[in-house]
Short mmCIF file of the N, C-alpha and C atoms (twelve columns), coordinates in Angstrom:
data_MODEL
# 
_entry.id   MODEL 
# 
loop_
_atom_site.group_PDB 
_atom_site.id 
_atom_site.type_symbol 
_atom_site.label_atom_id 
_atom_site.label_alt_id 
_atom_site.label_comp_id 
_atom_site.label_asym_id 
_atom_site.label_seq_id 
_atom_site.Cartn_x 
_atom_site.Cartn_y 
_atom_site.Cartn_z 
_atom_site.pdbx_PDB_model_num 
ATOM 1   N N  . UNK A 1  22.923  -34.407 -10.475 1 
ATOM 2   C CA . UNK A 1  22.431  -33.820 -11.643 1 
ATOM 3   C C  . UNK A 1  21.048  -34.711 -11.240 1 
ATOM 4   N N  . UNK A 2  19.972  -33.885 -11.733 1 
ATOM 5   C CA . UNK A 2  17.472  -35.004 -12.301 1 
ATOM 6   C C  . UNK A 2  17.667  -35.391 -13.466 1 
ATOM 7   N N  . UNK A 3  17.022  -36.184 -13.600 1 
ATOM 8   C CA . UNK A 3  17.191  -36.801 -14.786 1 
ATOM 9   C C  . UNK A 3  16.032  -35.829 -15.491 1 
ATOM 10  N N  . UNK A 4  16.242  -35.998 -16.873 1 
ATOM 11  C CA . UNK A 4  16.362  -35.308 -17.821 1 
ATOM 12  C C  . UNK A 4  14.253  -35.097 -18.274 1 
ATOM 13  N N  . UNK A 5  13.378  -34.455 -17.882 1 
ATOM 14  C CA . UNK A 5  12.214  -33.347 -17.604 1 
ATOM 15  C C  . UNK A 5  11.737  -33.980 -19.061 1 
ATOM 16  N N  . UNK A 6  10.229  -34.189 -19.078 1 
ATOM 17  C CA . UNK A 6  9.350   -33.923 -20.148 1 
ATOM 18  C C  . UNK A 6  9.283   -32.834 -20.415 1 
ATOM 19  N N  . UNK A 7  9.266   -32.826 -21.555 1 
ATOM 20  C CA . UNK A 7  8.119   -31.260 -22.612 1 
ATOM 21  C C  . UNK A 7  6.809   -30.291 -21.637 1 
ATOM 22  N N  . UNK A 8  6.112   -31.959 -21.204 1 
ATOM 23  C CA . UNK A 8  5.115   -31.411 -20.620 1 
ATOM 24  C C  . UNK A 8  5.081   -31.551 -18.641 1 
ATOM 25  N N  . UNK A 9  6.043   -31.264 -18.637 1 
ATOM 26  C CA . UNK A 9  6.293   -31.802 -17.057 1 
ATOM 27  C C  . UNK A 9  6.072   -30.419 -16.181 1 
ATOM 28  N N  . UNK A 10 5.149   -31.117 -15.530 1 
ATOM 29  C CA . UNK A 10 4.360   -29.439 -14.324 1 
ATOM 30  C C  . UNK A 10 5.008   -29.105 -14.136 1 
ATOM 31  N N  . UNK A 11 6.139   -29.884 -13.304 1 
ATOM 32  C CA . UNK A 11 7.357   -28.226 -13.066 1 
ATOM 33  C C  . UNK A 11 7.586   -27.064 -13.340 1 
ATOM 34  N N  . UNK A 12 7.370   -27.953 -14.905 1 
ATOM 35  C CA . UNK A 12 8.289   -26.677 -15.375 1 
ATOM 36  C C  . UNK A 12 7.172   -26.470 -15.910 1 
ATOM 37  N N  . UNK A 13 5.464   -26.997 -16.822 1 
ATOM 38  C CA . UNK A 13 4.605   -25.556 -16.477 1 
ATOM 39  C C  . UNK A 13 4.821   -24.544 -15.883 1 
ATOM 40  N N  . UNK A 14 4.317   -24.765 -14.413 1 
ATOM 41  C CA . UNK A 14 3.981   -24.780 -13.624 1 
ATOM 42  C C  . UNK A 14 5.274   -22.895 -13.785 1 
ATOM 43  N N  . UNK A 15 6.083   -23.598 -13.756 1 
ATOM 44  C CA . UNK A 15 7.382   -22.493 -13.628 1 
ATOM 45  C C  . UNK A 15 7.294   -21.586 -14.913 1 
ATOM 46  N N  . UNK A 16 7.169   -21.795 -16.134 1 
ATOM 47  C CA . UNK A 16 6.464   -20.792 -16.918 1 
ATOM 48  C C  . UNK A 16 5.573   -19.922 -16.375 1 
ATOM 49  N N  . UNK A 17 4.266   -20.459 -16.379 1 
ATOM 50  C CA . UNK A 17 2.640   -19.732 -15.106 1 
ATOM 51  C C  . UNK A 17 3.351   -19.209 -14.634 1 
ATOM 52  N N  . UNK A 18 4.455   -18.267 -13.775 1 
ATOM 53  C CA . UNK A 18 4.546   -17.705 -12.541 1 
ATOM 54  C C  . UNK A 18 4.114   -16.664 -12.513 1 
ATOM 55  N N  . UNK A 19 4.701   -16.173 -13.730 1 
ATOM 56  C CA . UNK A 19 4.815   -14.499 -13.919 1 
ATOM 57  C C  . UNK A 19 4.171   -14.367 -14.088 1 
ATOM 58  N N  . UNK A 20 3.216   -14.871 -15.423 1 
ATOM 59  C CA . UNK A 20 1.503   -15.433 -15.316 1 
ATOM 60  C C  . UNK A 20 0.994   -15.593 -14.927 1 
ATOM 61  N N  . UNK A 21 0.541   -15.410 -13.878 1 
ATOM 62  C CA . UNK A 21 -0.144  -16.243 -11.952 1 
ATOM 63  C C  . UNK A 21 0.284   -14.938 -11.559 1 
ATOM 64  N N  . UNK A 22 1.990   -13.894 -10.877 1 
ATOM 65  C CA . UNK A 22 1.478   -13.248 -9.845  1 
ATOM 66  C C  . UNK A 22 0.843   -11.692 -10.440 1 
ATOM 67  N N  . UNK A 23 1.305   -12.043 -12.356 1 
ATOM 68  C CA . UNK A 23 0.643   -10.063 -12.481 1 
ATOM 69  C C  . UNK A 23 -0.924  -9.879  -12.791 1 
ATOM 70  N N  . UNK A 24 -1.756  -11.181 -12.927 1 
ATOM 71  C CA . UNK A 24 -2.977  -11.190 -12.278 1 
ATOM 72  C C  . UNK A 24 -3.668  -11.379 -10.838 1 
ATOM 73  N N  . UNK A 25 -2.746  -12.260 -10.577 1 
ATOM 74  C CA . UNK A 25 -2.439  -11.334 -8.957  1 
ATOM 75  C C  . UNK A 25 -2.730  -9.877  -8.314  1 
ATOM 76  N N  . UNK A 26 -1.316  -9.603  -8.881  1 
ATOM 77  C CA . UNK A 26 -1.349  -7.977  -8.148  1 
ATOM 78  C C  . UNK A 26 -2.127  -7.242  -8.888  1 
ATOM 79  N N  . UNK A 27 -2.979  -7.933  -10.607 1 
ATOM 80  C CA . UNK A 27 -3.778  -7.234  -10.530 1 
ATOM 81  C C  . UNK A 27 -5.390  -7.370  -10.075 1 
ATOM 82  N N  . UNK A 28 -5.614  -7.673  -9.664  1 
ATOM 83  C CA . UNK A 28 -6.971  -8.047  -8.607  1 
ATOM 84  C C  . UNK A 28 -6.666  -7.787  -7.163  1 
ATOM 85  N N  . UNK A 29 -5.387  -7.311  -6.715  1 
ATOM 86  C CA . UNK A 29 -5.370  -6.820  -5.485  1 
ATOM 87  C C  . UNK A 29 -5.371  -4.503  -5.907  1 
ATOM 88  N N  . UNK A 30 -4.967  -4.887  -6.815  1 
ATOM 89  C CA . UNK A 30 -5.279  -3.435  -7.033  1 
ATOM 90  C C  . UNK A 30 -6.197  -2.933  -7.630  1 
ATOM 91  N N  . UNK A 31 -6.799  -3.797  -7.745  1 
ATOM 92  C CA . UNK A 31 -8.740  -3.703  -8.571  1 
ATOM 93  C C  . UNK A 31 -8.958  -3.672  -7.400  1 
ATOM 94  N N  . UNK A 32 -9.160  -4.734  -6.654  1 
ATOM 95  C CA . UNK A 32 -9.707  -4.222  -5.181  1 
ATOM 96  C C  . UNK A 32 -9.652  -3.459  -3.797  1 
ATOM 97  N N  . UNK A 33 -8.280  -2.213  -3.613  1 
ATOM 98  C CA . UNK A 33 -7.306  -1.764  -3.384  1 
ATOM 99  C C  . UNK A 33 -8.049  -0.115  -3.938  1 
ATOM 100 N N  . UNK A 34 -8.630  0.083   -5.765  1 
ATOM 101 C CA . UNK A 34 -9.369  0.830   -5.761  1 
ATOM 102 C C  . UNK A 34 -10.531 1.434   -5.621  1 
ATOM 103 N N  . UNK A 35 -11.615 -0.355  -5.434  1 
ATOM 104 C CA . UNK A 35 -12.390 -0.194  -4.645  1 
ATOM 105 C C  . UNK A 35 -12.746 0.344   -3.866  1 
ATOM 106 N N  . UNK A 36 -11.966 -0.436  -3.003  1 
ATOM 107 C CA . UNK A 36 -11.975 -0.276  -1.425  1 
ATOM 108 C C  . UNK A 36 -11.536 1.399   -1.184  1 
ATOM 109 N N  . UNK A 37 -10.750 2.124   -1.573  1 
ATOM 110 C CA . UNK A 37 -10.654 3.330   -1.956  1 
ATOM 111 C C  . UNK A 37 -12.275 4.537   -2.161  1 
ATOM 112 N N  . UNK A 38 -12.703 3.259   -3.592  1 
ATOM 113 C CA . UNK A 38 -13.825 4.113   -3.301  1 
ATOM 114 C C  . UNK A 38 -14.537 4.305   -3.306  1 
ATOM 115 N N  . UNK A 39 -14.546 3.711   -2.078  1 
ATOM 116 C CA . UNK A 39 -16.335 3.764   -0.399  1 
ATOM 117 C C  . UNK A 39 -15.963 4.047   0.857   1 
ATOM 118 N N  . UNK A 40 -14.026 3.840   0.859   1 
ATOM 119 C CA . UNK A 40 -14.446 4.740   1.486   1 
ATOM 120 C C  . UNK A 40 -14.244 6.100   2.127   1 
ATOM 121 N N  . UNK A 41 -13.100 6.676   0.534   1 
ATOM 122 C CA . UNK A 41 -12.712 7.690   0.777   1 
ATOM 123 C C  . UNK A 41 -13.380 8.961   0.772   1 
ATOM 124 N N  . UNK A 42 -14.361 8.748   0.029   1 
ATOM 125 C CA . UNK A 42 -15.633 9.594   0.347   1 
ATOM 126 C C  . UNK A 42 -17.014 8.922   1.990   1 
ATOM 127 N N  . UNK A 43 -16.442 8.171   2.635   1 
ATOM 128 C CA . UNK A 43 -17.341 8.638   3.973   1 
ATOM 129 C C  . UNK A 43 -16.251 9.415   5.130   1 
ATOM 130 N N  . UNK A 44 -14.902 9.356   4.708   1 
ATOM 131 C CA . UNK A 44 -13.887 10.062  5.102   1 
ATOM 132 C C  . UNK A 44 -14.175 11.998  4.851   1 
ATOM 133 N N  . UNK A 45 -14.721 12.204  3.912   1 
ATOM 134 C CA . UNK A 45 -14.249 13.589  3.105   1 
ATOM 135 C C  . UNK A 45 -13.262 13.851  2.179   1 
ATOM 136 N N  . UNK A 46 -13.262 13.594  1.927   1 
ATOM 137 C CA . UNK A 46 -11.967 13.074  0.918   1 
ATOM 138 C C  . UNK A 46 -11.444 13.225  -0.165  1 
ATOM 139 N N  . UNK A 47 -11.382 13.196  -0.748  1 
ATOM 140 C CA . UNK A 47 -11.243 13.178  -2.952  1 
ATOM 141 C C  . UNK A 47 -10.278 12.766  -3.168  1 
ATOM 142 N N  . UNK A 48 -8.868  12.486  -2.591  1 
ATOM 143 C CA . UNK A 48 -7.439  11.639  -2.714  1 
ATOM 144 C C  . UNK A 48 -7.432  11.034  -1.160  1 
ATOM 145 N N  . UNK A 49 -6.575  10.203  -0.889  1 
ATOM 146 C CA . UNK A 49 -5.623  9.948   -0.031  1 
ATOM 147 C C  . UNK A 49 -4.542  10.380  0.130   1 
ATOM 148 N N  . UNK A 50 -4.677  10.700  1.633   1 
ATOM 149 C CA . UNK A 50 -2.900  11.968  1.919   1 
ATOM 150 C C  . UNK A 50 -1.606  11.222  0.931   1 
ATOM 151 N N  . UNK A 51 -0.858  11.685  0.186   1 
ATOM 152 C CA . UNK A 51 0.343   11.679  -0.028  1 
ATOM 153 C C  . UNK A 51 1.082   10.680  1.236   1 
ATOM 154 N N  . UNK A 52 2.595   9.925   -0.022  1 
ATOM 155 C CA . UNK A 52 2.866   9.399   0.921   1 
ATOM 156 C C  . UNK A 52 4.089   10.738  1.667   1 
ATOM 157 N N  . UNK A 53 3.887   11.512  1.314   1 
ATOM 158 C CA . UNK A 53 4.264   12.127  2.016   1 
ATOM 159 C C  . UNK A 53 3.760   13.156  3.799   1 
ATOM 160 N N  . UNK A 54 2.818   13.343  3.247   1 
ATOM 161 C CA . UNK A 54 2.323   13.298  4.301   1 
ATOM 162 C C  . UNK A 54 1.059   11.771  5.442   1 
ATOM 163 N N  . UNK A 55 1.096   10.862  4.787   1 
ATOM 164 C CA . UNK A 55 1.495   10.082  5.568   1 
ATOM 165 C C  . UNK A 55 3.312   10.000  7.008   1 
ATOM 166 N N  . UNK A 56 4.141   9.658   6.361   1 
ATOM 167 C CA . UNK A 56 5.634   10.114  6.749   1 
ATOM 168 C C  . UNK A 56 5.652   11.316  7.928   1 
ATOM 169 N N  . UNK A 57 5.495   12.727  7.592   1 
ATOM 170 C CA . UNK A 57 5.097   13.304  7.837   1 
ATOM 171 C C  . UNK A 57 4.482   13.101  9.459   1 
ATOM 172 N N  . UNK A 58 2.960   12.891  9.536   1 
ATOM 173 C CA . UNK A 58 1.774   12.023  10.874  1 
ATOM 174 C C  . UNK A 58 2.277   12.501  11.805  1 
ATOM 175 N N  . UNK A 59 2.785   10.813  11.558  1 
ATOM 176 C CA . UNK A 59 3.776   10.556  12.953  1 
ATOM 177 C C  . UNK A 59 4.399   12.045  13.140  1 
ATOM 178 N N  . UNK A 60 5.578   12.691  13.043  1 
ATOM 179 C CA . UNK A 60 6.773   14.041  13.846  1 
ATOM 180 C C  . UNK A 60 5.383   14.693  13.843  1 
ATOM 181 N N  . UNK A 61 4.673   14.353  13.518  1 
ATOM 182 C CA . UNK A 61 3.532   15.803  14.020  1 
ATOM 183 C C  . UNK A 61 2.789   16.377  15.324  1 
ATOM 184 N N  . UNK A 62 2.562   14.728  15.214  1 
ATOM 185 C CA . UNK A 62 1.769   14.051  16.358  1 
ATOM 186 C C  . UNK A 62 2.557   14.563  17.537  1 
ATOM 187 N N  . UNK A 63 3.293   13.795  17.238  1 
ATOM 188 C CA . UNK A 63 5.337   13.432  18.533  1 
ATOM 189 C C  . UNK A 63 5.609   15.517  18.978  1 
ATOM 190 N N  . UNK A 64 5.484   16.012  17.905  1 
ATOM 191 C CA . UNK A 64 5.418   17.661  17.777  1 
ATOM 192 C C  . UNK A 64 4.757   18.247  18.685  1 
ATOM 193 N N  . UNK A 65 3.069   17.567  18.633  1 
ATOM 194 C CA . UNK A 65 2.234   18.379  19.064  1 
ATOM 195 C C  . UNK A 65 2.243   17.448  20.473  1 
ATOM 196 N N  . UNK A 66 2.008   16.535  20.345  1 
ATOM 197 C CA . UNK A 66 2.680   16.220  22.701  1 
ATOM 198 C C  . UNK A 66 3.411   16.898  23.055  1 
ATOM 199 N N  . UNK A 67 4.533   17.155  22.910  1 
ATOM 200 C CA . UNK A 67 5.487   17.715  23.559  1 
ATOM 201 C C  . UNK A 67 4.687   19.541  23.634  1 
ATOM 202 N N  . UNK A 68 4.313   19.973  22.853  1 
ATOM 203 C CA . UNK A 68 3.749   21.279  22.161  1 
ATOM 204 C C  . UNK A 68 2.220   21.810  22.296  1 
ATOM 205 N N  . UNK A 69 1.976   21.622  23.018  1 
ATOM 206 C CA . UNK A 69 -0.012  21.729  22.840  1 
ATOM 207 C C  . UNK A 69 -0.795  22.991  21.881  1 
ATOM 208 N N  . UNK A 70 -0.685  22.986  21.461  1 
ATOM 209 C CA . UNK A 70 -0.832  24.956  20.440  1 
ATOM 210 C C  . UNK A 70 -2.044  25.111  21.500  1 
ATOM 211 N N  . UNK A 71 -2.579  25.454  22.346  1 
ATOM 212 C CA . UNK A 71 -2.548  26.674  23.544  1 
ATOM 213 C C  . UNK A 71 -1.110  26.682  24.206  1 
ATOM 214 N N  . UNK A 72 -0.839  25.582  24.552  1 
ATOM 215 C CA . UNK A 72 0.827   26.177  25.472  1 
ATOM 216 C C  . UNK A 72 1.873   26.938  24.764  1 
ATOM 217 N N  . UNK A 73 2.034   26.875  23.138  1 
ATOM 218 C CA . UNK A 73 2.274   27.206  21.633  1 
ATOM 219 C C  . UNK A 73 2.385   28.811  22.462  1 
ATOM 220 N N  . UNK A 74 0.861   29.333  22.161  1 
ATOM 221 C CA . UNK A 74 0.854   30.328  21.693  1 
ATOM 222 C C  . UNK A 74 0.694   31.096  22.684  1 
ATOM 223 N N  . UNK A 75 0.118   30.694  23.429  1 
ATOM 224 C CA . UNK A 75 0.414   31.720  25.087  1 
ATOM 225 C C  . UNK A 75 2.277   32.475  25.269  1 
ATOM 226 N N  . UNK A 76 3.125   31.039  25.098  1 
ATOM 227 C CA . UNK A 76 4.315   31.937  24.812  1 
ATOM 228 C C  . UNK A 76 4.916   32.998  24.006  1 
ATOM 229 N N  . UNK A 77 4.066   33.584  22.718  1 
ATOM 230 C CA . UNK A 77 4.056   34.808  22.505  1 
ATOM 231 C C  . UNK A 77 4.030   36.279  22.962  1 
# 
């Protein structure tokens, strides 16, 4: 067992402020990401970022295209 801590102990203060600091840090990160999206998306010609589903299926689609190029696929018909 450790010694009893005083009310103004720095460790206790840090422990109590940690959730507030984390909330502020996340808010800053989200704000920065929003600003970055606002700068990049217009340059890409997109109004909205791709959805999670689109991001998840894109590698599979690229792999399929590598195996079956469009020209080869359409010539089989």
